[in-house]
PDB file of C-alpha atoms and ligand atoms in Angstrom:
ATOM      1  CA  UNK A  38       4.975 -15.588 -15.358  1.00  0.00           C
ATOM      2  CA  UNK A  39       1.631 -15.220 -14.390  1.00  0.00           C
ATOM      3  CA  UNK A  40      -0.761 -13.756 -16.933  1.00  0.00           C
ATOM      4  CA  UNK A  41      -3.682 -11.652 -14.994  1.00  0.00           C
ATOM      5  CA  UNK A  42      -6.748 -10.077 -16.771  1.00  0.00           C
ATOM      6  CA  UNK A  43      -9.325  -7.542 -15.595  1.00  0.00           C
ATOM      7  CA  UNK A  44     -13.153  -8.002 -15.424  1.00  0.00           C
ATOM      8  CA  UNK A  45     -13.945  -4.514 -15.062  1.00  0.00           C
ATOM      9  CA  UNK A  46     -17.652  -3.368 -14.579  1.00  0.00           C
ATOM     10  CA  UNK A  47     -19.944  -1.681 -12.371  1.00  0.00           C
ATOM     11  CA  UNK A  48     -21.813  -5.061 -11.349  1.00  0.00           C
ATOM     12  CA  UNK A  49     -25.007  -3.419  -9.599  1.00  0.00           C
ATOM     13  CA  UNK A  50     -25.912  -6.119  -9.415  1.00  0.00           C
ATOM     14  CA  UNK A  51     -23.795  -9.295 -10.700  1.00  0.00           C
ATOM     15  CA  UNK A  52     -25.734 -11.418 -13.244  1.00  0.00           C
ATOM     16  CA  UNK A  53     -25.194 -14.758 -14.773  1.00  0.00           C
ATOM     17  CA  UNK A  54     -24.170 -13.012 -17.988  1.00  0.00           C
ATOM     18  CA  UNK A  55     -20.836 -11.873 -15.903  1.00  0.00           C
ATOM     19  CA  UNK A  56     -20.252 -14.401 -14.223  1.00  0.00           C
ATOM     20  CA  UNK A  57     -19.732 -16.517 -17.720  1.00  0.00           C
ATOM     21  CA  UNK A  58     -17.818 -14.037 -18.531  1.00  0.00           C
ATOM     22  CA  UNK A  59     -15.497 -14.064 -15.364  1.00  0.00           C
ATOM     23  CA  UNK A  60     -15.634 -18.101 -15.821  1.00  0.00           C
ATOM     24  CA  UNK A  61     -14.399 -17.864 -19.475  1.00  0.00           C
ATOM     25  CA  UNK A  62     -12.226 -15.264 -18.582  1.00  0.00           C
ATOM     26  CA  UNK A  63     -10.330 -17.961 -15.780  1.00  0.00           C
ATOM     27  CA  UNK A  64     -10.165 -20.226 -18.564  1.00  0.00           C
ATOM     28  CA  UNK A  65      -7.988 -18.385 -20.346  1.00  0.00           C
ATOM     29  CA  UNK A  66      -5.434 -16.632 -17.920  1.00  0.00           C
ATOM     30  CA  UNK A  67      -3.833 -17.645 -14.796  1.00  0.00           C
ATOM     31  CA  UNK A  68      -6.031 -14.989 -12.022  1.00  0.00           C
ATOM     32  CA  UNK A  69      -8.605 -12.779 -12.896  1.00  0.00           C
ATOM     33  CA  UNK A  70      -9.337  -9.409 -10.517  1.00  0.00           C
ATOM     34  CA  UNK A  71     -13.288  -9.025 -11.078  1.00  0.00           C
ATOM     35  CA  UNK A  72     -12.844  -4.860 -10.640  1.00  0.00           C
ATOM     36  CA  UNK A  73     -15.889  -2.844  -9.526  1.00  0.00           C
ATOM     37  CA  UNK A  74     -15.666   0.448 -10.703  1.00  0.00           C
ATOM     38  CA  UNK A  75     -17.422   3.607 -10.892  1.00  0.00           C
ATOM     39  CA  UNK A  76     -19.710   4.417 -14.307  1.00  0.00           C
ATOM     40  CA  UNK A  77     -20.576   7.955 -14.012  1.00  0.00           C
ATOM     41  CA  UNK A  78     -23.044   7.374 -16.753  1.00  0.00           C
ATOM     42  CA  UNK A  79     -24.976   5.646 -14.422  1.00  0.00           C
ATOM     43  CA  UNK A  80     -26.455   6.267 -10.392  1.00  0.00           C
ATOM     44  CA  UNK A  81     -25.329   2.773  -8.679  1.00  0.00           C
ATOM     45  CA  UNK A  82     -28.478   1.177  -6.780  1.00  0.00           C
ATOM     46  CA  UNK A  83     -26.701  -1.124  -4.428  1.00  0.00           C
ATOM     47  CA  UNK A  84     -24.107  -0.086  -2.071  1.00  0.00           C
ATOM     48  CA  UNK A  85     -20.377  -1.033  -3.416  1.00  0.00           C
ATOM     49  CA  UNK A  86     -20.103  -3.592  -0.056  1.00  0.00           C
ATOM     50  CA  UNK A  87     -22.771  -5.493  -1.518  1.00  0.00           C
ATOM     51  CA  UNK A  88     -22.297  -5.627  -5.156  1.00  0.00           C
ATOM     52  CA  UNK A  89     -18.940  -7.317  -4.235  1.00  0.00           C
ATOM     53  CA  UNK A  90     -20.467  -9.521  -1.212  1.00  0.00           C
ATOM     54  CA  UNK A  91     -22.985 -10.587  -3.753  1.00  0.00           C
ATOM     55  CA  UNK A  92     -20.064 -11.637  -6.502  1.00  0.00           C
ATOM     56  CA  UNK A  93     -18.262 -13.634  -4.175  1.00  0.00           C
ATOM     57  CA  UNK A  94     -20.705 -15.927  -3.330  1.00  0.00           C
ATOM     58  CA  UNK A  95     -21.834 -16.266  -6.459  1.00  0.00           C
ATOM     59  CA  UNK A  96     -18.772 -17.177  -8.289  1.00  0.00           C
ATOM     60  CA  UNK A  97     -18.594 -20.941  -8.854  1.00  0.00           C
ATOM     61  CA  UNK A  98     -17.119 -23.047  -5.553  1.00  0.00           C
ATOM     62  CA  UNK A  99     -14.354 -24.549  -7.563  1.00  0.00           C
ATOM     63  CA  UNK A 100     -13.252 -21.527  -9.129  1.00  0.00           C
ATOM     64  CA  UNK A 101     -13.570 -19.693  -5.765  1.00  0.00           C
ATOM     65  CA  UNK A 102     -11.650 -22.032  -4.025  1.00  0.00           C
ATOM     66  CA  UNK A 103      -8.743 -22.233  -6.356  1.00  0.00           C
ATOM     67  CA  UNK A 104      -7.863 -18.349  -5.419  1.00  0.00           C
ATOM     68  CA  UNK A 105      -7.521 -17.555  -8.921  1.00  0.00           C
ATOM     69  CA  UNK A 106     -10.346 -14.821  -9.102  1.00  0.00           C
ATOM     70  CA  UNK A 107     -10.156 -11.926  -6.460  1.00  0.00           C
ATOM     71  CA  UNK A 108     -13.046  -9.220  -6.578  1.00  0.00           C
ATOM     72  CA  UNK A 109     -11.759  -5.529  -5.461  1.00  0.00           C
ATOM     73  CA  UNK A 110     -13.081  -1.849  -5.628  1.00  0.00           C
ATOM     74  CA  UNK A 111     -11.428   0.912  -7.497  1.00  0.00           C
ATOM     75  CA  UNK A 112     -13.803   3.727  -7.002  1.00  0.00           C
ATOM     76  CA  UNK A 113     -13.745   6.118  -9.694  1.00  0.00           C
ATOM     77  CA  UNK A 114      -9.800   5.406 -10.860  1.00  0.00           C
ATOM     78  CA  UNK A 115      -9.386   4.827 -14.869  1.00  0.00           C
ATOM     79  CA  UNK A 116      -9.767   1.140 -15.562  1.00  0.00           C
ATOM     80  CA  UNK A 117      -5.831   1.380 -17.083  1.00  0.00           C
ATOM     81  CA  UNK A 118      -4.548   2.754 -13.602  1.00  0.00           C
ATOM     82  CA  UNK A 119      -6.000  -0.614 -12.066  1.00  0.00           C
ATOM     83  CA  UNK A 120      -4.452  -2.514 -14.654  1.00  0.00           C
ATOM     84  CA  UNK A 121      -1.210  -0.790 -13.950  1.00  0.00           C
ATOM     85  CA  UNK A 122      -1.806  -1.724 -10.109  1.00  0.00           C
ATOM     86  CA  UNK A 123      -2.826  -5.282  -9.967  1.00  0.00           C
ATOM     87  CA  UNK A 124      -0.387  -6.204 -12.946  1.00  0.00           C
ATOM     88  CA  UNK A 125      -3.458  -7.453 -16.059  1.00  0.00           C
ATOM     89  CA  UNK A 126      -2.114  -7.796 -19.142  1.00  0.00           C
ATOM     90  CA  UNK A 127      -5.193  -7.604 -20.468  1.00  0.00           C
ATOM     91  CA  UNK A 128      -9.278  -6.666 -20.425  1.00  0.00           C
ATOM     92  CA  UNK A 129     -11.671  -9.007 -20.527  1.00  0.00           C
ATOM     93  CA  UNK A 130     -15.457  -8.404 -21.726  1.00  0.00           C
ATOM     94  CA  UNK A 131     -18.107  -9.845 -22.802  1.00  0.00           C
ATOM     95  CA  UNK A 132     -19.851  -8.374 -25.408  1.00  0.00           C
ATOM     96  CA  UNK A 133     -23.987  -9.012 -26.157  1.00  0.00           C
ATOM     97  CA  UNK A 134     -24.630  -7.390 -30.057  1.00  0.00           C
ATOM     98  CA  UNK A 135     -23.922  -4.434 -31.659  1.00  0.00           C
ATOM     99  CA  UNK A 136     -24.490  -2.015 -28.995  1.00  0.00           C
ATOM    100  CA  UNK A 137     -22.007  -3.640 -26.745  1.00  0.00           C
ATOM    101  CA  UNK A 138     -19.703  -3.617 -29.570  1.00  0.00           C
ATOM    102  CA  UNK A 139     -20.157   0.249 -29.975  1.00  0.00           C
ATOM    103  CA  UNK A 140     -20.289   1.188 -26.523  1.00  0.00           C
ATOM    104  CA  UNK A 141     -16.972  -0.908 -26.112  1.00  0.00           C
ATOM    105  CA  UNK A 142     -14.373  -0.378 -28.920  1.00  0.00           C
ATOM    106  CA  UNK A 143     -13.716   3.386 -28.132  1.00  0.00           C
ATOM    107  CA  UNK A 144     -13.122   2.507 -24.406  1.00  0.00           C
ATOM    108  CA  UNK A 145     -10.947  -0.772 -25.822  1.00  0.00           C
ATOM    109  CA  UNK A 146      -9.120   1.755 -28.216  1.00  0.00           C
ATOM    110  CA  UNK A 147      -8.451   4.124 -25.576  1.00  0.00           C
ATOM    111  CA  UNK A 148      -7.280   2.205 -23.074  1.00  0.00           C
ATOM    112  CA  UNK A 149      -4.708   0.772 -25.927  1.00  0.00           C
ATOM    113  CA  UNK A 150      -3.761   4.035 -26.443  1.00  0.00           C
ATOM    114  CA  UNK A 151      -2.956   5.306 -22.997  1.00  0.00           C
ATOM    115  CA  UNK A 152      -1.663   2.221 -21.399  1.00  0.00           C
ATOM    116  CA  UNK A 153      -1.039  -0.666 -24.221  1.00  0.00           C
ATOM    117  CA  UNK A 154      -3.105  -3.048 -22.457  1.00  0.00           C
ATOM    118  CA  UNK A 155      -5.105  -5.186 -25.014  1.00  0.00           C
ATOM    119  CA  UNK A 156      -8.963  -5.889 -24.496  1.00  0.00           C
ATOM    120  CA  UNK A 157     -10.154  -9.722 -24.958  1.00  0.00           C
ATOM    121  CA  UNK A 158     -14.023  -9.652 -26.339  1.00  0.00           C
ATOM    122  CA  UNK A 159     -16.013 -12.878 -25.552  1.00  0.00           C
ATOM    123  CA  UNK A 160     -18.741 -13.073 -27.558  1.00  0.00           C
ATOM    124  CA  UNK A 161     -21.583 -13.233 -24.799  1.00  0.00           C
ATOM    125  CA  UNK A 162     -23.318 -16.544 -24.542  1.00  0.00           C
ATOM    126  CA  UNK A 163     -26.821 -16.348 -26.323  1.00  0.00           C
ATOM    127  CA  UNK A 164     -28.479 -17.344 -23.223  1.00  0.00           C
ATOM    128  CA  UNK A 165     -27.379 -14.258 -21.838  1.00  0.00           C
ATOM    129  CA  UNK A 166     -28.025 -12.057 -24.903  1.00  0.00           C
ATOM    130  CA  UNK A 167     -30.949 -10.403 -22.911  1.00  0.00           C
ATOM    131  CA  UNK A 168     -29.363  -9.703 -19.779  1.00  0.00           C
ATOM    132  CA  UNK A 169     -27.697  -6.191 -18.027  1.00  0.00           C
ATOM    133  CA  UNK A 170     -28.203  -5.218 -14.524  1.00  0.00           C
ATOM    134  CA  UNK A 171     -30.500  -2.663 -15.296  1.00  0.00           C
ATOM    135  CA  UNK A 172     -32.777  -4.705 -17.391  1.00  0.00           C
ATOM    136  CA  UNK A 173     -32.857  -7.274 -14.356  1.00  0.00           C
ATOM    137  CA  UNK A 174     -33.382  -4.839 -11.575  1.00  0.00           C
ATOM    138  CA  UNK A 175     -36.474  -3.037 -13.676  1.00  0.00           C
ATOM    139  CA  UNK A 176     -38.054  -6.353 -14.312  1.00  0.00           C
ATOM    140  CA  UNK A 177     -37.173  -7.542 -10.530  1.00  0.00           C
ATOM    141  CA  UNK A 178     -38.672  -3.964  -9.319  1.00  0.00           C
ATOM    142  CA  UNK A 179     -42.095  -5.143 -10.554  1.00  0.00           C
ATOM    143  CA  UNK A 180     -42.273  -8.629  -8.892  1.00  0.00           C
ATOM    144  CA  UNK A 181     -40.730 -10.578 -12.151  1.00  0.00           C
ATOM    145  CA  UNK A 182     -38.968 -14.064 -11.576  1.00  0.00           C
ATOM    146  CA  UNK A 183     -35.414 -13.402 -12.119  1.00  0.00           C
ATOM    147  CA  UNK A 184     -34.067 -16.477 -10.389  1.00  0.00           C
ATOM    148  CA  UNK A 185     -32.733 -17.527 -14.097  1.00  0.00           C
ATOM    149  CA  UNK A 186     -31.169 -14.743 -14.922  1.00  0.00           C
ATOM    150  CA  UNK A 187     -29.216 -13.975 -11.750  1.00  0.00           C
ATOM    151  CA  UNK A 188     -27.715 -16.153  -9.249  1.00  0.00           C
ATOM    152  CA  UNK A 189     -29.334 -16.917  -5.805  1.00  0.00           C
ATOM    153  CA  UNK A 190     -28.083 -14.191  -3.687  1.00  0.00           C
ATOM    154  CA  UNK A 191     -28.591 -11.591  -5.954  1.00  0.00           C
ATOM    155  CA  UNK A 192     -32.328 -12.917  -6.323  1.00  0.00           C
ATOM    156  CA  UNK A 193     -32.757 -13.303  -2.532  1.00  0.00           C
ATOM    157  CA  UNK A 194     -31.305  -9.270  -2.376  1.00  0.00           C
ATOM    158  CA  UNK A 195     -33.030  -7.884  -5.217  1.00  0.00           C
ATOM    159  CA  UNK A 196     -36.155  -9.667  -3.584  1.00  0.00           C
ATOM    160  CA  UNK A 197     -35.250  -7.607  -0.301  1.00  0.00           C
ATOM    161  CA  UNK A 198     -34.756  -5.051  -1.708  1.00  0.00           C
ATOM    162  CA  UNK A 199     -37.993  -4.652  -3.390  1.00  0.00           C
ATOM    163  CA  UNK A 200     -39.992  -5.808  -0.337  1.00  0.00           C
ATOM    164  CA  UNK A 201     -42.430  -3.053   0.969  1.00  0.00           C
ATOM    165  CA  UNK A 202     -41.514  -0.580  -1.434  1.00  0.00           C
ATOM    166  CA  UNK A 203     -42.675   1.021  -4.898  1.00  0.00           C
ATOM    167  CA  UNK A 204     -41.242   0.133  -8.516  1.00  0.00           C
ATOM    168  CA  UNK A 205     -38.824   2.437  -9.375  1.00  0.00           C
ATOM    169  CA  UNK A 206     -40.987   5.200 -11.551  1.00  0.00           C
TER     170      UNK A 206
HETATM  171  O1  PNS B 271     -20.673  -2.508 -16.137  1.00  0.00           O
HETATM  172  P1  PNS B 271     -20.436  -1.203 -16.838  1.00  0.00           P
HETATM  173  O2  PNS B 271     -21.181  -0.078 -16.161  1.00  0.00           O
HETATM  174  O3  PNS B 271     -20.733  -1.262 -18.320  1.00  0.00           O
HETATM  175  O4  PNS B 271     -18.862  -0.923 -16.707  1.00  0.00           O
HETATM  176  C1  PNS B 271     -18.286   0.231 -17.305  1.00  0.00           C
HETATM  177  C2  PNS B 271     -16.904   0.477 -16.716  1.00  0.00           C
HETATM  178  C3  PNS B 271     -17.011   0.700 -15.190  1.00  0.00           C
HETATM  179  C4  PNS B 271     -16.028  -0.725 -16.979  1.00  0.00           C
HETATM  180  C5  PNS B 271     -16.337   1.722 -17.429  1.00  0.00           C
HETATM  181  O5  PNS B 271     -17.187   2.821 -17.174  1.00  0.00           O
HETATM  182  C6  PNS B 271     -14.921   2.035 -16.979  1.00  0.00           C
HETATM  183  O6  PNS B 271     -13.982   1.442 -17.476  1.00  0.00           O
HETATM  184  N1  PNS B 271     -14.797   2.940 -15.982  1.00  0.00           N
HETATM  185  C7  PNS B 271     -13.529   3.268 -15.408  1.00  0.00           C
HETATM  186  C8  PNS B 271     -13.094   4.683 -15.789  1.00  0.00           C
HETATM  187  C9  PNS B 271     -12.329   4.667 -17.082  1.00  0.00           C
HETATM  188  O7  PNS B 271     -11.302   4.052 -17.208  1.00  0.00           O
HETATM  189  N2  PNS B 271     -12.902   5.375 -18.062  1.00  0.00           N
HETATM  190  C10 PNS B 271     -12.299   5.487 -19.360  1.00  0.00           C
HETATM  191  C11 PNS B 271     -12.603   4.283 -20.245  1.00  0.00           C
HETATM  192  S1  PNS B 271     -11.815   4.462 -21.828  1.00  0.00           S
END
């Protein structure tokens, strides 16, 4: 039988912290489905298109080339629904400090309670204790080397994107 996880997130865009997470997260089950979803806590800043172009490329080649880690959009669609869909057994996350922790146990609980599906926690690793999306795309917005933090196409779009314009107020 193959055992399938979901790496659920909103990915806008992909950073190195995620894509540990998606690496550790092939590691430990047979295919992972890297699920871009819709936050409504938060207004998305690149188009859904992209944030997916940008994950493929960026996942390792190896792990790319093995077919074991698809990337697919679910719109606004409860995380257990996909679950249900693409057949995961389980969540994976990766979790920074205590905020992650707290922002992620209700959601874990609840999606145990609706569906049964189990969330995995991977303790996020320390080099990426500092880095979300938003964090990267503030610091990226005002000319900030981010080439560490991100992989190269997301630097080379974040770069476009910021050409010619203003830092976001
Ligand atoms: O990368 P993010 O923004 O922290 O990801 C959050 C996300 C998209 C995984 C979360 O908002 C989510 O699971 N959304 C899907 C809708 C859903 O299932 N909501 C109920 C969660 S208990």
């Amino acid at each position: 039988m193959t055992r399938r996880c979901l790496c659920p997130g909103s990915f806008d865009p992909v950073t190195r912290g995620h894509l540990d997470v998606v690496e550790r997260a092939a590691a430990l089950f047979d295919e992972v489905v890297v699920a871009v979803l819709h936050n409504p806590a938060k207004r998305g800043v690149f188009d859904i298109e992209t944030r997916i172009d940008l994950i493929e490329r960026s996942i390792v080649p190896a792990l790319a080339a093995s077919g074991r880690v698809s990337v697919r959009e679910f719109g606004a669609r409860l995380v257990v629904d996909v679950c249900r869909e693409v057949g995961a057994s389980a969540i994976v996350k990766g979790v920074r400090g205590s905020a992650d922790y707290s922002y992620e146990v209700p959601m874990a609980l609840m999606n145990a309670h609706l569906s049964g599906v189990e969330t995995v926690f991977l303790a996020a690793d320390p080099r990426w204790g500092h880095v979300s999306s938003s964090l990267v795309r503030e610091v990226a917005a005002h000319g900030a080397d981010v080439s560490e933090l991100v992989p190269e196409p997301v630097r080379a779009a974040l770069s476009a994107r910021n050409a010619g314009r203003q830092p976001d107020a």
